[in-house]
Each structure stands twice: as structure tokens, then as C-alpha cells.
CSV table of C-alpha atoms and ligand atoms in Angstrom, one decimal:
chain,number,residue,atom,x,y,z
A,125,MET,CA,-128.3,-21.2,-104.2
A,126,PRO,CA,-129.0,-19.5,-100.8
A,127,PRO,CA,-129.9,-22.0,-98.1
A,128,LEU,CA,-133.3,-22.5,-96.6
A,129,ALA,CA,-133.6,-22.1,-92.8
A,130,ILE,CA,-135.5,-24.7,-90.9
A,131,LEU,CA,-136.6,-23.8,-87.4
A,132,GLY,CA,-136.8,-26.9,-85.2
A,133,ALA,CA,-134.9,-30.2,-85.5
A,134,GLY,CA,-137.7,-32.5,-84.3
A,135,LEU,CA,-139.0,-35.2,-86.7
A,136,ALA,CA,-140.8,-32.7,-89.0
A,137,GLY,CA,-137.7,-30.4,-89.3
A,138,LEU,CA,-135.3,-33.3,-89.8
A,139,SER,CA,-137.5,-35.0,-92.4
A,140,ALA,CA,-137.9,-31.7,-94.4
A,141,ALA,CA,-134.1,-31.1,-94.2
A,142,ARG,CA,-133.2,-34.6,-95.4
A,143,ALA,CA,-135.7,-34.4,-98.4
A,144,LEU,CA,-134.5,-30.9,-99.4
A,145,LEU,CA,-130.9,-31.8,-99.2
A,146,ALA,CA,-131.4,-35.0,-101.2
A,147,ALA,CA,-133.0,-32.8,-103.9
A,148,GLY,CA,-129.9,-30.4,-103.9
A,149,GLN,CA,-131.5,-27.6,-101.8
A,150,PRO,CA,-129.0,-26.5,-99.1
A,151,VAL,CA,-130.6,-26.1,-95.6
A,152,ARG,CA,-129.5,-25.0,-92.2
A,153,LEU,CA,-131.4,-26.2,-89.1
A,154,PHE,CA,-131.7,-24.3,-85.9
A,155,ASP,CA,-133.0,-25.7,-82.6
A,156,LYS,CA,-133.1,-24.3,-79.1
A,157,GLY,CA,-132.5,-27.7,-77.6
A,158,ARG,CA,-129.2,-29.4,-76.8
A,159,GLY,CA,-129.5,-31.9,-79.6
A,160,PRO,CA,-131.9,-33.0,-82.4
A,161,GLY,CA,-135.1,-35.0,-81.9
A,162,GLY,CA,-137.4,-32.5,-80.2
A,163,ARG,CA,-140.1,-34.3,-78.2
A,164,LEU,CA,-138.3,-37.6,-79.0
A,165,ALA,CA,-136.1,-36.9,-76.0
A,166,THR,CA,-133.9,-38.7,-73.5
A,167,ARG,CA,-132.8,-37.2,-70.2
A,168,ARG,CA,-129.7,-38.5,-68.3
A,169,VAL,CA,-129.7,-38.2,-64.5
A,170,THR,CA,-126.6,-39.1,-62.5
A,171,HIS,CA,-127.4,-40.4,-59.0
A,172,ALA,CA,-124.8,-41.8,-56.6
A,173,GLY,CA,-122.3,-42.2,-59.4
A,174,ALA,CA,-124.7,-44.1,-61.7
A,175,GLU,CA,-126.2,-42.7,-64.9
A,176,HIS,CA,-130.0,-43.3,-65.3
A,177,ARG,CA,-131.7,-42.6,-68.6
A,178,PHE,CA,-135.4,-41.7,-69.2
A,179,ASP,CA,-137.4,-41.2,-72.3
A,180,HIS,CA,-139.3,-38.3,-70.9
A,181,GLY,CA,-141.2,-37.4,-74.1
A,182,ALA,CA,-142.5,-39.8,-76.7
A,183,GLN,CA,-142.6,-43.4,-75.4
A,184,TYR,CA,-142.7,-45.5,-78.6
A,185,LEU,CA,-143.2,-45.2,-82.3
A,186,ARG,CA,-145.7,-46.6,-84.7
A,187,ALA,CA,-144.7,-47.0,-88.3
A,188,GLU,CA,-147.7,-47.5,-90.5
A,189,ARG,CA,-146.8,-46.2,-94.0
A,190,ALA,CA,-143.6,-45.8,-96.1
A,191,PRO,CA,-141.0,-44.5,-95.6
A,192,PHE,CA,-141.2,-44.6,-91.7
A,193,PRO,CA,-141.0,-48.4,-91.2
A,194,ALA,CA,-137.8,-48.7,-93.3
A,195,LEU,CA,-136.4,-45.7,-91.6
A,196,LEU,CA,-136.9,-47.2,-88.1
A,197,ALA,CA,-135.4,-50.4,-89.3
A,198,GLU,CA,-132.3,-48.6,-90.7
A,199,ALA,CA,-132.0,-46.7,-87.4
A,200,GLY,CA,-131.9,-50.0,-85.5
A,201,CYS,CA,-135.2,-49.5,-83.6
A,202,ALA,CA,-136.5,-52.6,-81.6
A,203,PRO,CA,-140.0,-53.7,-80.8
A,204,TRP,CA,-141.5,-52.5,-77.4
A,205,PRO,CA,-143.8,-53.1,-75.6
A,206,ASP,CA,-145.3,-55.3,-78.4
A,207,ALA,CA,-144.5,-56.2,-82.0
A,208,ALA,CA,-146.5,-53.2,-83.4
A,209,ARG,CA,-144.4,-50.5,-81.6
A,210,ARG,CA,-140.8,-49.6,-81.8
A,211,VAL,CA,-138.2,-47.8,-79.7
A,212,PRO,CA,-134.8,-46.4,-80.7
A,213,LEU,CA,-131.7,-47.7,-78.8
A,214,PRO,CA,-130.3,-46.7,-76.4
A,215,GLY,CA,-132.9,-44.0,-76.0
A,216,MET,CA,-135.6,-42.1,-77.8
A,217,SER,CA,-133.2,-39.3,-78.8
A,218,ALA,CA,-131.1,-41.7,-80.8
A,219,LEU,CA,-133.5,-41.4,-83.7
A,220,GLY,CA,-133.0,-37.7,-84.0
A,221,ARG,CA,-129.3,-38.1,-83.9
A,222,HIS,CA,-129.5,-40.8,-86.7
A,223,LEU,CA,-131.7,-38.5,-88.9
A,224,ALA,CA,-129.5,-35.5,-88.3
A,225,ARG,CA,-126.3,-37.1,-89.6
A,226,GLY,CA,-124.8,-35.0,-92.4
A,227,LEU,CA,-127.2,-32.1,-91.8
A,228,ASP,CA,-126.0,-28.5,-91.0
A,229,LEU,CA,-127.6,-28.2,-87.5
A,230,ALA,CA,-127.0,-25.4,-84.9
A,231,THR,CA,-128.3,-26.4,-81.5
A,232,GLY,CA,-128.8,-24.2,-78.4
A,233,VAL,CA,-130.2,-21.4,-80.7
A,234,THR,CA,-133.6,-20.0,-79.8
A,235,VAL,CA,-134.9,-18.0,-82.7
A,236,THR,CA,-136.7,-14.9,-81.4
A,237,ALA,CA,-137.8,-13.2,-84.6
A,238,LEU,CA,-137.6,-13.3,-88.4
A,239,ARG,CA,-136.5,-10.3,-90.4
A,240,ARG,CA,-137.3,-9.8,-94.0
A,241,GLU,CA,-134.3,-8.8,-96.1
A,242,GLY,CA,-134.9,-8.2,-99.8
A,243,ALA,CA,-136.4,-11.4,-101.2
A,244,GLY,CA,-135.0,-13.4,-98.3
A,245,TRP,CA,-134.9,-13.7,-94.5
A,246,ARG,CA,-132.7,-13.4,-91.5
A,247,LEU,CA,-133.2,-15.2,-88.2
A,248,LEU,CA,-132.7,-13.3,-85.0
A,249,HIS,CA,-131.5,-14.9,-81.7
A,250,ALA,CA,-130.0,-13.8,-78.4
A,251,GLY,CA,-126.4,-14.3,-79.8
A,252,GLY,CA,-127.0,-12.3,-83.0
A,253,GLU,CA,-128.5,-13.2,-86.4
A,254,GLU,CA,-128.3,-15.7,-89.1
A,255,GLY,CA,-128.8,-15.5,-92.8
A,256,PRO,CA,-129.7,-14.5,-95.4
A,257,PHE,CA,-132.0,-17.4,-96.3
A,258,ALA,CA,-134.2,-18.0,-99.3
A,259,GLY,CA,-137.0,-19.1,-97.1
A,260,VAL,CA,-137.9,-20.2,-93.5
A,261,LEU,CA,-139.7,-23.4,-92.7
A,262,LEU,CA,-141.0,-23.4,-89.1
A,263,THR,CA,-141.5,-26.9,-87.6
A,264,CYS,CA,-142.1,-26.1,-83.9
A,265,PRO,CA,-145.5,-26.5,-82.1
A,266,ALA,CA,-148.0,-24.0,-83.6
A,267,PRO,CA,-148.3,-21.8,-80.5
A,268,GLN,CA,-144.5,-21.2,-80.7
A,269,ALA,CA,-144.6,-20.5,-84.5
A,270,ILE,CA,-147.5,-18.0,-84.4
A,271,PRO,CA,-145.7,-15.1,-82.8
A,272,LEU,CA,-142.8,-15.5,-85.2
A,273,LEU,CA,-145.0,-15.6,-88.3
A,274,ALA,CA,-147.7,-13.0,-87.3
A,275,PRO,CA,-145.7,-9.8,-88.1
A,276,HIS,CA,-144.8,-11.1,-91.6
A,277,ALA,CA,-147.6,-13.4,-92.6
A,278,PRO,CA,-150.7,-12.8,-90.5
A,279,GLY,CA,-152.8,-15.0,-92.7
A,280,LEU,CA,-150.5,-17.9,-92.3
A,281,ALA,CA,-150.3,-17.4,-88.5
A,282,ALA,CA,-154.1,-17.3,-88.3
A,283,ARG,CA,-154.4,-20.6,-90.1
A,284,LEU,CA,-152.2,-22.2,-87.3
A,285,ALA,CA,-154.5,-20.9,-84.5
A,286,PRO,CA,-156.9,-23.9,-84.4
A,287,ILE,CA,-154.0,-26.3,-83.7
A,288,ARG,CA,-154.1,-27.3,-80.0
A,289,TYR,CA,-152.0,-29.5,-77.8
A,290,ALA,CA,-152.5,-31.0,-74.4
A,291,PRO,CA,-149.9,-30.3,-71.7
A,292,CYS,CA,-148.2,-33.2,-69.9
A,293,TRP,CA,-146.5,-33.3,-66.6
A,294,THR,CA,-144.0,-36.2,-66.6
A,295,VAL,CA,-142.3,-37.7,-63.6
A,296,LEU,CA,-139.0,-39.5,-63.9
A,297,ALA,CA,-138.3,-41.7,-60.9
A,298,ALA,CA,-135.8,-44.4,-60.0
A,299,PHE,CA,-136.4,-47.0,-57.4
A,300,PRO,CA,-134.1,-49.2,-55.3
A,301,ALA,CA,-135.9,-52.4,-56.1
A,302,ARG,CA,-138.3,-53.8,-58.8
A,303,LEU,CA,-141.9,-52.6,-58.4
A,304,ALA,CA,-144.6,-55.2,-58.4
A,305,LEU,CA,-146.3,-53.6,-61.5
A,306,PRO,CA,-146.8,-54.5,-65.1
A,307,GLU,CA,-144.4,-53.0,-67.6
A,308,THR,CA,-146.9,-50.3,-68.8
A,309,LEU,CA,-150.2,-49.0,-67.4
A,310,ARG,CA,-152.8,-46.5,-68.4
A,311,GLY,CA,-155.5,-44.4,-66.9
A,312,GLN,CA,-154.8,-44.9,-63.1
A,313,GLY,CA,-156.1,-41.8,-61.3
A,314,PRO,CA,-154.2,-38.8,-62.5
A,315,ILE,CA,-151.8,-41.0,-64.5
A,316,GLY,CA,-152.4,-41.1,-68.2
A,317,TRP,CA,-149.5,-43.6,-68.9
A,318,ALA,CA,-146.7,-45.0,-66.9
A,319,ALA,CA,-143.9,-47.4,-68.0
A,320,ARG,CA,-140.9,-49.2,-66.6
A,321,ASP,CA,-138.5,-47.3,-68.9
A,322,SER,CA,-135.5,-49.5,-67.9
A,323,ALA,CA,-137.3,-52.5,-69.4
A,324,LYS,CA,-137.1,-51.1,-72.9
A,325,PRO,CA,-134.6,-52.9,-75.2
A,326,GLY,CA,-131.1,-51.5,-74.9
A,327,ARG,CA,-131.6,-49.8,-71.5
A,328,ASP,CA,-130.0,-50.7,-68.3
A,329,ALA,CA,-132.2,-53.5,-67.0
A,330,THR,CA,-130.4,-53.6,-63.6
A,331,GLN,CA,-132.1,-50.2,-62.8
A,332,GLU,CA,-135.7,-49.7,-62.0
A,333,ASN,CA,-136.5,-46.4,-63.9
A,334,TRP,CA,-140.1,-45.3,-64.4
A,335,VAL,CA,-141.7,-42.6,-66.6
A,336,ILE,CA,-145.1,-41.5,-65.2
A,337,GLN,CA,-147.1,-39.1,-67.4
A,338,ALA,CA,-150.1,-37.3,-66.0
A,339,GLY,CA,-153.2,-37.2,-68.0
A,340,PRO,CA,-154.3,-33.9,-69.6
A,341,ASP,CA,-156.8,-32.9,-66.9
A,342,PHE,CA,-154.3,-33.2,-64.1
A,343,SER,CA,-151.6,-31.5,-66.3
A,344,ARG,CA,-153.9,-28.6,-67.1
A,345,ALA,CA,-155.0,-28.2,-63.5
A,346,HIS,CA,-151.4,-28.1,-62.3
A,347,LEU,CA,-149.9,-26.3,-65.3
A,348,GLU,CA,-148.2,-23.6,-63.3
A,349,ALA,CA,-147.4,-25.7,-60.2
A,350,ALA,CA,-143.9,-26.2,-59.0
A,351,PRO,CA,-142.4,-29.5,-60.2
A,352,GLU,CA,-142.2,-30.8,-56.6
A,353,ALA,CA,-146.0,-30.3,-56.3
A,354,VAL,CA,-146.8,-32.9,-59.0
A,355,ILE,CA,-144.3,-35.6,-58.0
A,356,ALA,CA,-146.0,-36.8,-54.8
A,357,PRO,CA,-149.5,-37.2,-56.3
A,358,LEU,CA,-148.2,-39.1,-59.3
A,359,LEU,CA,-146.0,-41.4,-57.3
A,360,ALA,CA,-148.9,-42.0,-54.9
A,361,ALA,CA,-151.2,-42.9,-57.9
A,362,LEU,CA,-148.6,-45.4,-59.0
A,363,GLY,CA,-148.6,-46.9,-55.5
A,364,ALA,CA,-144.8,-46.5,-55.5
A,365,PRO,CA,-142.5,-46.7,-52.5
A,366,GLU,CA,-139.9,-44.0,-51.7
A,367,PRO,CA,-137.8,-43.5,-54.9
A,368,LEU,CA,-134.0,-43.1,-55.0
A,369,PHE,CA,-134.8,-39.8,-56.8
A,370,ALA,CA,-137.6,-38.2,-58.7
A,371,GLN,CA,-137.8,-35.2,-61.1
A,372,ALA,CA,-140.7,-33.7,-63.0
A,373,HIS,CA,-140.7,-32.2,-66.5
A,374,ARG,CA,-143.5,-30.1,-67.9
A,375,TRP,CA,-144.4,-30.4,-71.6
A,376,ARG,CA,-146.6,-27.4,-72.5
A,377,PHE,CA,-147.3,-29.0,-75.8
A,378,SER,CA,-147.3,-32.8,-75.8
A,379,LEU,CA,-150.0,-34.8,-77.6
A,380,LEU,CA,-152.2,-33.1,-80.2
A,381,GLU,CA,-155.8,-32.3,-79.4
A,382,GLN,CA,-156.8,-30.5,-82.6
A,383,ALA,CA,-155.0,-30.9,-86.0
A,384,LEU,CA,-154.9,-28.5,-88.9
A,385,GLY,CA,-156.1,-31.3,-91.2
A,386,GLU,CA,-153.6,-30.5,-94.0
A,387,PRO,CA,-150.1,-31.9,-94.5
A,388,CYS,CA,-148.3,-28.6,-94.3
A,389,LEU,CA,-148.6,-24.9,-95.2
A,390,LEU,CA,-146.5,-22.7,-97.6
A,391,GLU,CA,-147.1,-19.1,-98.2
A,392,GLY,CA,-144.5,-17.4,-100.4
A,393,THR,CA,-141.2,-18.2,-98.8
A,394,LEU,CA,-142.6,-19.1,-95.3
A,395,GLY,CA,-143.7,-22.6,-94.5
A,396,TYR,CA,-145.0,-24.7,-91.6
A,397,ALA,CA,-144.9,-28.4,-90.8
A,398,SER,CA,-145.2,-30.4,-87.6
A,399,ASP,CA,-147.3,-33.0,-85.9
A,400,GLY,CA,-149.9,-30.3,-85.6
A,401,CYS,CA,-150.7,-30.7,-89.3
A,402,LEU,CA,-151.9,-34.3,-89.7
A,403,GLY,CA,-151.9,-35.9,-86.2
A,404,GLY,CA,-150.0,-35.9,-83.0
A,405,ARG,CA,-147.5,-38.7,-83.5
A,406,ALA,CA,-143.9,-38.9,-84.6
A,407,GLU,CA,-144.7,-40.5,-87.9
A,408,ALA,CA,-147.2,-37.8,-88.7
A,409,ALA,CA,-144.6,-35.1,-87.9
A,410,PHE,CA,-142.1,-36.9,-90.2
A,411,ASP,CA,-144.7,-37.0,-93.1
A,412,SER,CA,-145.6,-33.4,-92.6
A,413,GLY,CA,-142.0,-32.3,-92.9
A,414,ALA,CA,-141.6,-34.4,-96.1
A,415,ALA,CA,-144.8,-32.8,-97.5
A,416,LEU,CA,-143.4,-29.3,-96.9
A,417,ALA,CA,-140.1,-30.2,-98.6
A,418,ALA,CA,-142.0,-31.4,-101.6
A,419,ARG,CA,-144.2,-28.3,-101.7
A,420,TRP,CA,-141.1,-26.1,-101.5
A,421,LEU,CA,-139.4,-28.0,-104.3
A,422,ALA,CA,-142.5,-27.9,-106.5
A,423,ARG,CA,-142.7,-24.1,-106.4
A,424,GLY,CA,-139.8,-24.1,-108.9
B,742,FAD,C1,-144.9,-36.6,-73.2
B,742,FAD,C2,-145.1,-36.9,-74.6
B,742,FAD,C3,-145.4,-38.2,-75.0
B,742,FAD,C4,-145.5,-38.6,-76.3
B,742,FAD,N1,-145.7,-39.9,-76.7
B,742,FAD,C5,-145.7,-40.2,-78.0
B,742,FAD,C6,-145.6,-41.6,-78.4
B,742,FAD,O1,-145.6,-42.5,-77.5
B,742,FAD,N2,-145.6,-41.9,-79.7
B,742,FAD,C7,-145.5,-40.9,-80.7
B,742,FAD,O2,-145.4,-41.2,-81.9
B,742,FAD,N3,-145.6,-39.6,-80.3
B,742,FAD,C8,-145.6,-39.2,-79.0
B,742,FAD,N4,-145.6,-37.9,-78.7
B,742,FAD,C9,-145.6,-36.9,-79.7
B,742,FAD,C10,-144.4,-36.8,-80.5
B,742,FAD,O3,-143.3,-36.6,-79.7
B,742,FAD,C11,-144.5,-35.7,-81.5
B,742,FAD,O4,-145.7,-35.9,-82.3
B,742,FAD,C12,-143.3,-35.5,-82.4
B,742,FAD,O5,-142.1,-35.7,-81.8
B,742,FAD,C13,-143.4,-34.0,-83.0
B,742,FAD,O6,-142.4,-33.7,-83.8
B,742,FAD,P1,-142.3,-32.2,-84.4
B,742,FAD,O7,-141.0,-32.2,-85.2
B,742,FAD,O8,-143.6,-31.9,-85.0
B,742,FAD,O9,-142.1,-31.3,-83.1
B,742,FAD,P2,-141.0,-31.3,-82.0
B,742,FAD,O10,-140.5,-32.6,-81.7
B,742,FAD,O11,-141.6,-30.5,-80.8
B,742,FAD,O12,-139.8,-30.4,-82.6
B,742,FAD,C14,-139.9,-29.0,-82.6
B,742,FAD,C15,-138.5,-28.4,-82.3
B,742,FAD,O13,-138.6,-27.0,-82.4
B,742,FAD,C16,-137.7,-26.5,-81.5
B,742,FAD,N5,-138.0,-25.1,-81.2
B,742,FAD,C17,-139.2,-24.6,-80.8
B,742,FAD,N6,-139.2,-23.3,-80.7
B,742,FAD,C18,-138.0,-22.9,-81.2
B,742,FAD,C19,-137.3,-21.6,-81.4
B,742,FAD,N7,-138.0,-20.5,-81.1
B,742,FAD,N8,-136.1,-21.6,-81.8
B,742,FAD,C20,-135.4,-22.8,-82.1
B,742,FAD,N9,-136.0,-24.0,-81.9
B,742,FAD,C21,-137.2,-24.0,-81.5
B,742,FAD,C22,-137.8,-27.4,-80.2
B,742,FAD,O14,-136.7,-27.3,-79.4
B,742,FAD,C23,-138.0,-28.7,-80.9
B,742,FAD,O15,-136.8,-29.5,-81.0
B,742,FAD,C24,-145.4,-37.6,-77.3
B,742,FAD,C25,-145.1,-36.3,-76.9
B,742,FAD,C26,-144.9,-35.9,-75.6
B,742,FAD,C27,-144.5,-34.6,-75.2
């Protein structure tokens, strides 16, 4: 049986891959990132010989319906900042690594185009091409999927057009001493959410590492700004002293503003799943991937 290609190894892609493989359908995953997990991401920064870790994407996970609660338990997630929310240890990216075990995953591969070949597909990337594949399931944010789908399935691409995400500028900062602030705070000037990342379970509690996310208005207004230009206003809004170091990361597609309203899409041998389908959270992305796998398997 020819394998299926899955573009994207975030929660939607990993969920689809696990379900397909469990049903006996071989799959190959491709992701442009350095590892699996997508927006469940952890960045390491070495400063003065010490490694600091920051969850610079998703902050915590809610698990409201099967199978996600059992999956988070199996992955060893711990409650934070309250009993209703969970975080993977030692960083958010650990969940992607857990889910990717046993899967055929190629990282560092940016797919630039799809090419039809007979009844199947090839994936093109800077280093060459992959395939043939029986089908391609795209699980990246909709604005990144549309240009890949449009030449082959304009109707499918058009159905993704209403899906919209907010951008999010995120500052990662380490401080020499504990800040007199609560563990998390919301809606303070341009800040949408900020958290003492080093207070999460399994992190290095001797460090004072903060993740400061700008709200959507600030992030949109500064979308094309240099990283240095967003650091100062966000640190000032936190009321923070001089950090040991600070970096900024821009997410062009962070939290969902407009969902598709369907669990997934499948047209012929091309499919789409992501948090853009049902709602902008990790659990919704996981459910969307599972729904797409079920749709593929049901086509016979
Ligand atoms: C700043 C921020 C804060 C968030 N906070 C929370 C939170 O607290 N709780 C929560 O539940 N959710 C949160 N989210 C949302 C959550 O991260 C997402 O809903 C979820 O991770 C989406 O999973 P996904 O698989 O749909 O997409 P992604 O995780 O984006 O995965 C898509 C993958 O596709 C890859 N890709 C894209 N284009 C290509 C290409 N051309 N070739 C190869 N690979 C490609 C990307 O590298 C990526 O790994 C947050 C997101 C952000 C950015």
C-alpha cells in the first residue's frame, strides 16, 4: 500500500498519523520545524553557560473529552497553573515528541509544492522531492495550506479562506531575581498573557524565566516591526527591571479568530485538518487530525 503524506507534525498531523498507522495505513510526516509539536514549542537559550527554556507557543493544555485526557496522563503532563490545565514536562514540546514515537517523520523539510503523478502525489521541497504518495493531508495553518492546494484543488483551497488567526508577538526574558508578580497575568496594557515560565512543574525553579505574549491589537500593529522594537514596550508593560536577556518571537498564526466549523475536509486524495477547523486549541487540533484519519479510512 503506498504511504500517505502528512504535511505538518503539530497536534493535528501527529493525531492523524497515529490513527492511520494504527489502522494499518502507512504514513510519512514532513515538518519544516526542527522537531514535532508545531505551536506546542519550547525554545532553549544558553546565557552565561546556563540553559534557559521557554514555552514560547502554547502555554497549557485543556483536556475536555476523550481521548485527550488519557493521552496527557500517559505523556506525564502535570497540572498548571490550576487543576483544570496541564503542561508537559520538561517543556511543551515534550508532548509532540511523545506523540511522534514510532512515526516516520522528516523534520527540517519545507514543502513548497504538490505535484500530481498518476493517481498519486509527490511533495516538492528545496532538497528535491518525495513520493509517490496515495494522498496528502495538510495540517498547517490554513493560510499556509491555501497556496499549496490552490493549483490542484481550488474548491478545497477556497473553503479554507475564511479561517483566520491572530498574530502574537512573544517576548522571552530571564531576570536575575524573582519579580514581585503573580505567576500569571492577563490583559495588562499591550500584554495579552504573561507567565513565570520557570514556575511550571519540571522547569528549573532557580531561574526567573518569563513568557510575555502581546495581545492581538499590539501584535497586528507591530507585525512587521523588528524584534527589538517589541521587547521594550512589553517589558515596560510588565513593570520588569533590566533582564539578563530578552528575545522576541513572532507567531504570524497563533490563536484562532475564525474557525471553519467542520472537523476536517477531504476532497479526493487531498485532505485538511488543524486547529482552524473546530477551534484554536491543542485539543481541537488533535480531534481534527483524528477526524481526518477516520474520513480517509472510511473512503475505502
Ligand atoms: C503564542 C501561542 C499561544 C497559544 N496558547 C495556547 C494554549 O495556551 N493552549 C492551547 O491549547 N493552545 C494554545 N495555542 C494554540 C495551539 O498551539 C494550537 O491550537 C495547536 O498547537 C495547533 O496544532 P496544529 O497541528 O493545528 O498546527 P501547528 O501546531 O501549527 O502544526 C502545523 C505544523 O505544520 C508545519 N508546516 C507549516 N507549513 C509547512 C510546510 N510548508 N512544510 C512543512 N511543514 C510545514 C509547521 O512547522 C507546524 O509544525 C497557542 C498558540 C500560540 C502560537
